[in-house]
């Protein structure tokens, strides 16, 4: 989803800073984006769970471009052992993912990335926007799991619910500085995070049964939602989480 957002932003003429733990994949994504657009693209390695790493990323971006107009906090993991693009471990006992059995270290890792990582990214950018007296926008990637309890994914669901509240609080705090903060809460999307479920007939059927539209969403559709919240078309919207999820819930 993060990569799709970067591509969509670039199509609209935005210069882009990509940031990820995986330097090889990050540099590949940056090279691919440069090849198909005329915008400037920079890749910066980052571990969003590490404050000094986030601060260095934002400082590099600000130094390179002189300002930051919008930030998308998209880094996230489905579980403590999740690696984007890597096959899921089918040997994991589902019971081990239930909250009563979940190691605290695994719980903490998911919150460190999915919630604290978003906070650190938002805060580092917002501080510079405020200091420079510049308006801006922040878009966080939450999840429909913020509102639907998923058994076996307590750490993920709680972290994403935290992102929704973080978005609301930060939006209220940054209103005086003309900085808008919103989020999107995707449903089931065709990404590496859902690959193992999509490959399993029962898992795919379960996802579709929860999605009234009868299909999974695409990263491009999520990017369009994020783009709306990042630009002036949503100038009267802040503190809101938009849920592009195929009608998974409507209220």
PDB file of N, CA and C in Angstrom, residues 22 76 80 87 145 154 159 161 166 172 176 220 228 242 246:
ATOM      1  N   UNK A  22      14.093  -2.571   4.357  1.00  0.00           N
ATOM      2  CA  UNK A  22      14.727  -3.402   3.338  1.00  0.00           C
ATOM      3  C   UNK A  22      15.358  -2.493   2.274  1.00  0.00           C
ATOM      4  N   UNK A  76       3.968  -1.304   8.558  1.00  0.00           N
ATOM      5  CA  UNK A  76       3.168  -2.120   9.461  1.00  0.00           C
ATOM      6  C   UNK A  76       3.487  -3.599   9.317  1.00  0.00           C
ATOM      7  N   UNK A  80       4.579 -10.326  14.934  1.00  0.00           N
ATOM      8  CA  UNK A  80       5.964 -10.025  15.302  1.00  0.00           C
ATOM      9  C   UNK A  80       6.969 -10.612  14.328  1.00  0.00           C
ATOM     10  N   UNK A  87       7.153 -15.722   2.480  1.00  0.00           N
ATOM     11  CA  UNK A  87       6.033 -16.639   2.707  1.00  0.00           C
ATOM     12  C   UNK A  87       5.759 -16.794   4.187  1.00  0.00           C
ATOM     13  N   UNK A 145      -9.459  -3.564  10.842  1.00  0.00           N
ATOM     14  CA  UNK A 145      -9.296  -4.351  12.072  1.00  0.00           C
ATOM     15  C   UNK A 145      -9.326  -3.466  13.305  1.00  0.00           C
ATOM     16  N   UNK A 154      -4.969 -10.041  18.093  1.00  0.00           N
ATOM     17  CA  UNK A 154      -5.220  -8.992  19.085  1.00  0.00           C
ATOM     18  C   UNK A 154      -4.189  -7.880  18.986  1.00  0.00           C
ATOM     19  N   UNK A 159      -3.262  -2.404  17.832  1.00  0.00           N
ATOM     20  CA  UNK A 159      -2.334  -1.400  17.304  1.00  0.00           C
ATOM     21  C   UNK A 159      -3.017  -0.487  16.301  1.00  0.00           C
ATOM     22  N   UNK A 161      -6.314   0.107  16.113  1.00  0.00           N
ATOM     23  CA  UNK A 161      -7.267   0.960  16.842  1.00  0.00           C
ATOM     24  C   UNK A 161      -6.529   2.137  17.464  1.00  0.00           C
ATOM     25  N   UNK A 166      -4.795   7.905  17.740  1.00  0.00           N
ATOM     26  CA  UNK A 166      -3.634   8.776  17.548  1.00  0.00           C
ATOM     27  C   UNK A 166      -3.950   9.835  16.496  1.00  0.00           C
ATOM     28  N   UNK A 172      -6.396  17.162  16.509  1.00  0.00           N
ATOM     29  CA  UNK A 172      -6.847  18.232  17.394  1.00  0.00           C
ATOM     30  C   UNK A 172      -5.683  19.117  17.829  1.00  0.00           C
ATOM     31  N   UNK A 176      -4.222  24.274  15.237  1.00  0.00           N
ATOM     32  CA  UNK A 176      -3.754  25.672  15.237  1.00  0.00           C
ATOM     33  C   UNK A 176      -2.625  25.937  14.251  1.00  0.00           C
ATOM     34  N   UNK A 220      -3.933   0.197  -5.404  1.00  0.00           N
ATOM     35  CA  UNK A 220      -4.231   1.437  -6.125  1.00  0.00           C
ATOM     36  C   UNK A 220      -5.450   2.126  -5.537  1.00  0.00           C
ATOM     37  N   UNK A 228      -6.529  11.555  -1.726  1.00  0.00           N
ATOM     38  CA  UNK A 228      -7.605  12.496  -1.406  1.00  0.00           C
ATOM     39  C   UNK A 228      -7.359  13.179  -0.065  1.00  0.00           C
ATOM     40  N   UNK A 242     -10.987   7.161   7.026  1.00  0.00           N
ATOM     41  CA  UNK A 242     -11.778   6.691   5.895  1.00  0.00           C
ATOM     42  C   UNK A 242     -11.557   5.189   5.754  1.00  0.00           C
ATOM     43  N   UNK A 246     -14.849  -2.206   0.982  1.00  0.00           N
ATOM     44  CA  UNK A 246     -15.844  -2.980   0.268  1.00  0.00           C
ATOM     45  C   UNK A 246     -17.146  -3.159   1.005  1.00  0.00           C
TER      46      UNK A 246
END
